[in-house]
Tab-separated table of C-alpha atoms in Angstrom:
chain	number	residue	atom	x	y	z
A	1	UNK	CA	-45.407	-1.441	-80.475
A	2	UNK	CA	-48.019	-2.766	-82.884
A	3	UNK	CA	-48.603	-6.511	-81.415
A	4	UNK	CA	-49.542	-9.331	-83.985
A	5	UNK	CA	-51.669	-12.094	-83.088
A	6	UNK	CA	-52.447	-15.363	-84.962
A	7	UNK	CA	-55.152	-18.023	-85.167
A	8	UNK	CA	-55.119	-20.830	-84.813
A	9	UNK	CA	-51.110	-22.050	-83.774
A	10	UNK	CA	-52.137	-24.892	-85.947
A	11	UNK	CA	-54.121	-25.640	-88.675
A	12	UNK	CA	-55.083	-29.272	-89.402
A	13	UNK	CA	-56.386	-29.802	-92.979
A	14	UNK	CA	-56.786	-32.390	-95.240
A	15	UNK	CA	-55.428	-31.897	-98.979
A	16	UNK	CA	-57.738	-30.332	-100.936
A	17	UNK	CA	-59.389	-28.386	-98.248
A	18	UNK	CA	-59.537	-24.944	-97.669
A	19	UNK	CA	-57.587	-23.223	-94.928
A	20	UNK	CA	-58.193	-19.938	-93.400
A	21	UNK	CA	-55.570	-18.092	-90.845
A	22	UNK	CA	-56.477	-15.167	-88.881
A	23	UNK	CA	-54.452	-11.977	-88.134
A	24	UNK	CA	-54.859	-9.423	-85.849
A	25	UNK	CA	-53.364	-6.363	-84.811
A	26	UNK	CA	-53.321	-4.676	-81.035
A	27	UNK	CA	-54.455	-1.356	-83.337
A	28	UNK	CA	-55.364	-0.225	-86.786
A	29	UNK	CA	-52.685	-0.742	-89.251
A	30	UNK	CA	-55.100	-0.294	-92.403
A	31	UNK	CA	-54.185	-2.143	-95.353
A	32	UNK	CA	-50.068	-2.005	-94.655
A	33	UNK	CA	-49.768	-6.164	-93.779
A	34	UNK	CA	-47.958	-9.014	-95.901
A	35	UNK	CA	-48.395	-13.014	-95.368
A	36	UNK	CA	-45.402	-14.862	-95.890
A	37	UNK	CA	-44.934	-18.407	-96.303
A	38	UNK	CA	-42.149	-20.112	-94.630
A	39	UNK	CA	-41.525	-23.853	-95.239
A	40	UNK	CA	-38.489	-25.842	-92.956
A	41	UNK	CA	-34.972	-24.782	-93.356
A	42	UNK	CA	-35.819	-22.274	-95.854
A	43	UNK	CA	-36.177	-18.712	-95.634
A	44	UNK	CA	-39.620	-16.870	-95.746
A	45	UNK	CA	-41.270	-16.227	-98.983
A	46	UNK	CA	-43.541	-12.585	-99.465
A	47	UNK	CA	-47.338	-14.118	-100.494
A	48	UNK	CA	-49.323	-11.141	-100.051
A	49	UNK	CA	-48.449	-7.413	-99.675
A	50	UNK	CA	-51.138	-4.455	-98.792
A	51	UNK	CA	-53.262	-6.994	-97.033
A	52	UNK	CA	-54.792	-8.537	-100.303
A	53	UNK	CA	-52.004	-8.159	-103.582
A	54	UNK	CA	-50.577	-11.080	-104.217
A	55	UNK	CA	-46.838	-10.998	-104.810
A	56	UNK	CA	-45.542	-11.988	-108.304
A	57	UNK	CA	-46.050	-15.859	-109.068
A	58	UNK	CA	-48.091	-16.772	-106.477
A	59	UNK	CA	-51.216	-19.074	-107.302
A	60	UNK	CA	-54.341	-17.484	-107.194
A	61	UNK	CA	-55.356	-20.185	-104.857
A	62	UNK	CA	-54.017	-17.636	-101.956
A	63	UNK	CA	-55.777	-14.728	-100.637
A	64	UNK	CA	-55.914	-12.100	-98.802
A	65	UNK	CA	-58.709	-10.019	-97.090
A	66	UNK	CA	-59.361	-7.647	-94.391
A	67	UNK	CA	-58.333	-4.039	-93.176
A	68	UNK	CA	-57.747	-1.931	-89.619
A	69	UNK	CA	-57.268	-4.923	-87.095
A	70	UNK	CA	-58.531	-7.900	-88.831
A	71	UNK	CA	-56.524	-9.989	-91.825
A	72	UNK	CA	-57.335	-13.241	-93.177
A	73	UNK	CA	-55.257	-15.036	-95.051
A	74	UNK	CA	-57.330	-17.955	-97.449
A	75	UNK	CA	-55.784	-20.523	-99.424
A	76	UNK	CA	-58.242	-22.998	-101.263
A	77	UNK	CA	-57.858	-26.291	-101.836
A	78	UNK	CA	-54.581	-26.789	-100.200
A	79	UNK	CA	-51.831	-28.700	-102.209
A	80	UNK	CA	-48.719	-30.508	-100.798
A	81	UNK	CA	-46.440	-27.686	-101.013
A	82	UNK	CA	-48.532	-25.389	-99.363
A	83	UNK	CA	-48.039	-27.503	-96.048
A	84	UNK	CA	-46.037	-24.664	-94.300
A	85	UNK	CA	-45.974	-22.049	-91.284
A	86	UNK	CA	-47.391	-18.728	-92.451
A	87	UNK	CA	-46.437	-15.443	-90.976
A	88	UNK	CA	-48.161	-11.742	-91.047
A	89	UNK	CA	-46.610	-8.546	-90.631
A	90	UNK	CA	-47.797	-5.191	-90.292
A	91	UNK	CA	-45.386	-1.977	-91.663
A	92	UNK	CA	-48.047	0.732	-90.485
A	93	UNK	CA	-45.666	2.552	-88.209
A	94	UNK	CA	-43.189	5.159	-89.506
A	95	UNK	CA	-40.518	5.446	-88.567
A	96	UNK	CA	-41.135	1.598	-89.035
A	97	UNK	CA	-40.904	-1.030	-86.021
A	98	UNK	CA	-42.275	-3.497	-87.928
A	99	UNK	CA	-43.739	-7.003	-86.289
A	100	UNK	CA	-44.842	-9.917	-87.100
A	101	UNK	CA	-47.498	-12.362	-85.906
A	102	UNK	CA	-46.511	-15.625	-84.088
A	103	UNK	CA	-47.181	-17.723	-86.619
A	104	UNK	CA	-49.813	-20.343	-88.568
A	105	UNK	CA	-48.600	-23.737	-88.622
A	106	UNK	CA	-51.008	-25.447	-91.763
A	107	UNK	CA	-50.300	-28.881	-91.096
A	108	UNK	CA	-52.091	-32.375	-92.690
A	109	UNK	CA	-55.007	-33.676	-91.341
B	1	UNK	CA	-29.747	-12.140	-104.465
B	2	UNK	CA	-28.565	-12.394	-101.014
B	3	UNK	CA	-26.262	-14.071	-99.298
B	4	UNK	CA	-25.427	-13.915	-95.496
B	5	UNK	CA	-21.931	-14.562	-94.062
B	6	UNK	CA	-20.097	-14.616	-90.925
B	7	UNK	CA	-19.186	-16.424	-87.679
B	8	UNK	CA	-21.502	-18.961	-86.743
B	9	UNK	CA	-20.497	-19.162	-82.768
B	10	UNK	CA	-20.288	-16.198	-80.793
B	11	UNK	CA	-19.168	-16.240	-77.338
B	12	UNK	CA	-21.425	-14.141	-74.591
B	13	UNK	CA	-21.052	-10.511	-74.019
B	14	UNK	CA	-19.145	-10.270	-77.810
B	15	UNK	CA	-20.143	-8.675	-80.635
B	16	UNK	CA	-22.008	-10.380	-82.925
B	17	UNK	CA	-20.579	-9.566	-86.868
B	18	UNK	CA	-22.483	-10.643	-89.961
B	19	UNK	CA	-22.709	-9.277	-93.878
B	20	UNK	CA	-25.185	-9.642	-96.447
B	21	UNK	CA	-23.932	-9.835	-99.984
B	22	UNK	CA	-25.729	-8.430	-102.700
B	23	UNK	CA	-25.463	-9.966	-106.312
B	24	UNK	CA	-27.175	-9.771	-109.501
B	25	UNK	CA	-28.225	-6.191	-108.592
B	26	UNK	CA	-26.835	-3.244	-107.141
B	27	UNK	CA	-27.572	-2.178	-103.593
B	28	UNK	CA	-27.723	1.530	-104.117
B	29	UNK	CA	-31.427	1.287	-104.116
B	30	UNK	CA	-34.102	0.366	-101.870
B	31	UNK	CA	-34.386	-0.635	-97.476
B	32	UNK	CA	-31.761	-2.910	-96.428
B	33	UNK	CA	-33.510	-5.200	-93.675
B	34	UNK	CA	-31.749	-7.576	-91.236
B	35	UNK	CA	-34.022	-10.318	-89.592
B	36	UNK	CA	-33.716	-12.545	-86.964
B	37	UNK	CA	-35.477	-15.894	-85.731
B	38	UNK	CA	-34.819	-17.863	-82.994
B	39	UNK	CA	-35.198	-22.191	-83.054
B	40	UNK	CA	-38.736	-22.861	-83.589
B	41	UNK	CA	-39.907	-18.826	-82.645
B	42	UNK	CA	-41.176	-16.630	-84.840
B	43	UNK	CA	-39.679	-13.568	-86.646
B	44	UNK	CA	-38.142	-10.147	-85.505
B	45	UNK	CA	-37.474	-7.697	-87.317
B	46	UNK	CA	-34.279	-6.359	-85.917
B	47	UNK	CA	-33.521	-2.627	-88.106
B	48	UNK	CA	-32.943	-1.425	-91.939
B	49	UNK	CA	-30.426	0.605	-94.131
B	50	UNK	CA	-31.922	2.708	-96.709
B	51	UNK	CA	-28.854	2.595	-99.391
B	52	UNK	CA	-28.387	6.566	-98.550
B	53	UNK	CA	-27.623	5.635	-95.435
B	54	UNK	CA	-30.126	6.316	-92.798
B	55	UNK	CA	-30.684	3.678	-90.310
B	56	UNK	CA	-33.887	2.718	-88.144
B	57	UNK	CA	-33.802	-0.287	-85.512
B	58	UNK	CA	-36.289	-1.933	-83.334
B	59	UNK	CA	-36.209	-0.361	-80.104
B	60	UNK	CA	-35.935	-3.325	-78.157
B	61	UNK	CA	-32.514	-3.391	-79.625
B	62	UNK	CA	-31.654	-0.408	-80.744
B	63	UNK	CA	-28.787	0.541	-78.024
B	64	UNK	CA	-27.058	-2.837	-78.980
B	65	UNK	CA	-27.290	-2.439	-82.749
B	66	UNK	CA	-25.549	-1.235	-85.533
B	67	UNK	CA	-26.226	-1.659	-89.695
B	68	UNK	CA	-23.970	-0.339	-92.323
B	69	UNK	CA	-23.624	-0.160	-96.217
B	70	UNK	CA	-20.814	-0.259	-98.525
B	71	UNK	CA	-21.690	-0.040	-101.707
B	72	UNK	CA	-18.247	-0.289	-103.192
B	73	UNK	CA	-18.519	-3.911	-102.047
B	74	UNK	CA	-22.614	-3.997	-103.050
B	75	UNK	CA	-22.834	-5.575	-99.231
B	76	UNK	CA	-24.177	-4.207	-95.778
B	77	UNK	CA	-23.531	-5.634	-92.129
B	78	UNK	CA	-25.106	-6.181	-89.255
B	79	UNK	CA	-23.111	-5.436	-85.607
B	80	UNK	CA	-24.938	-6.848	-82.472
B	81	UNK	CA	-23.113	-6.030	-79.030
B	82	UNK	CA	-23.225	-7.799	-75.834
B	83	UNK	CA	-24.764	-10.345	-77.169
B	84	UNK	CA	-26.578	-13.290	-75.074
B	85	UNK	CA	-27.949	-16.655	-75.495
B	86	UNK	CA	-31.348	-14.760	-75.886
B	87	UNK	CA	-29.291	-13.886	-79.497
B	88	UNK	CA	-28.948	-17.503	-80.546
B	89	UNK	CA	-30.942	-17.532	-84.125
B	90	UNK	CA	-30.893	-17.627	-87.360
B	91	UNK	CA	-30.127	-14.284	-88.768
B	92	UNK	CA	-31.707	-13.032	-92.403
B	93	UNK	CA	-30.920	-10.740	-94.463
B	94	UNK	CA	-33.605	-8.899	-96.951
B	95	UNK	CA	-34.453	-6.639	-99.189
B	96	UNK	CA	-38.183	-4.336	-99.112
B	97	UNK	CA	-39.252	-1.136	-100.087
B	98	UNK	CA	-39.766	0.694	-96.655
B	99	UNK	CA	-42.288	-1.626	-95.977
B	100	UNK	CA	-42.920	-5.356	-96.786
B	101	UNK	CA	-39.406	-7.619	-97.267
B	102	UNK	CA	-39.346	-9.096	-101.165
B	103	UNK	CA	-36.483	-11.031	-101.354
B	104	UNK	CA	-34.500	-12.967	-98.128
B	105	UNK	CA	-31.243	-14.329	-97.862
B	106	UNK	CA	-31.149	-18.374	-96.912
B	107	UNK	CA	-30.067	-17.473	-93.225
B	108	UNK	CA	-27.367	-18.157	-91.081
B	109	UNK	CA	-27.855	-19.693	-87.866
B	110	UNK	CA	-25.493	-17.451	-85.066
B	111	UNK	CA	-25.042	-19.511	-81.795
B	112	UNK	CA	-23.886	-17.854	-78.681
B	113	UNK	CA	-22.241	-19.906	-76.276
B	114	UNK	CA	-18.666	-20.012	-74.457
């Protein structure tokens, strides 16, 4: 199994900053990870697909960078609604057993 | 969209029952994904339907699992045996291409408890 591991657990940062979250993966997955965005109560949202797309209507403001072992996920000058836990997933393997990271809190400073 | 449905209590060693609803599309296309997420954990991905048919689960919980299709009633389920309070979470369903998941159901939390 292809383990997922995030950075920091939390985030603290002040609206308007910039927040970057860290991925890694226990071995190469390439380019085949996604970010998602999930918010309380609600179901996670797809921000990012082959490590650096962003999915349809998603601000530019949000990222994505890296390749093999080591993802970042940026998102600059961080609004209200971006407050949220953020999640990465890799889908290297086939047939798939697809994981995801732990988690990114991105909470205000 | 997608909309989960089922029991929300389970009692241990049961089997744990739930079905996605597809609407405003048709489900003869595409990976079939369920999801699962315990309070405050993270995400696991628990095993797909590709609309043919074919199945794949995460081995962890493979020998307890089981996802089908109908596409007469444009829904697929979910079957979880023996289940535990190690189950307890809320339980998405979603749709992806083999790969990444593009659209989620809004969840439904499945407790298991006597």
């Amino acid at each position: 199994e292809i383990v997922m591991t995030q950075s920091p657990a939390t985030l603290s940062v002040s609206p308007g900053e910039r927040a970057t979250l860290s991925c890694r993966a226990s071995q190469s997955v390439s380019s085949n990870l996604a970010w998602y965005q999930q918010k309380p109560g609600q179901a996670p949202r797809l921000l990012i697909y082959a490590a650096s797309t962003r999915a349809t209507g998603v601000p530019a403001s949000f990222s994505g960078s890296g390749s093999g072992t080591e993802f970042t996920l940026t998102i600059t000058s961080l609004q209200s609604e971006d407050f949220a836990v953020y999640y990465c997933q890799q889908y290297k393997n086939w047939p798939p057993s697809w994981t995801f990271g732990q988690g990114t809190k991105v909470e205000v400073k | 969209q997608l909309q989960e449905s089922g029991p929300g209590l389970v009692k241990p060693s049961e089997t744990l029952s739930l079905t996605c609803t597809v609407s405003g599309g048709s489900i003869s296309r595409s990976y079939w994904s369920w999801i699962r997420q315990p309070p405050g954990k993270g995400l696991e991905w628990i095993g797909y339907i590709y609309y043919s048919g074919g199945t794949n689960y995460n081995p962890s919980l493979e020998s307890r699992v089981t996802i089908s299709i109908d596409k007469s009633k444009n829904h697929f389920s979910l079957k979880m045996s023996s289940v535990t309070a190690a189950d307890t979470a809320v339980y998405y369903c979603a749709l992806g291409d083999g790969s990444y998941f593009d659209y989620w159901g809004q969840g439904t939390l499945v407790t298991v408890s006597s």
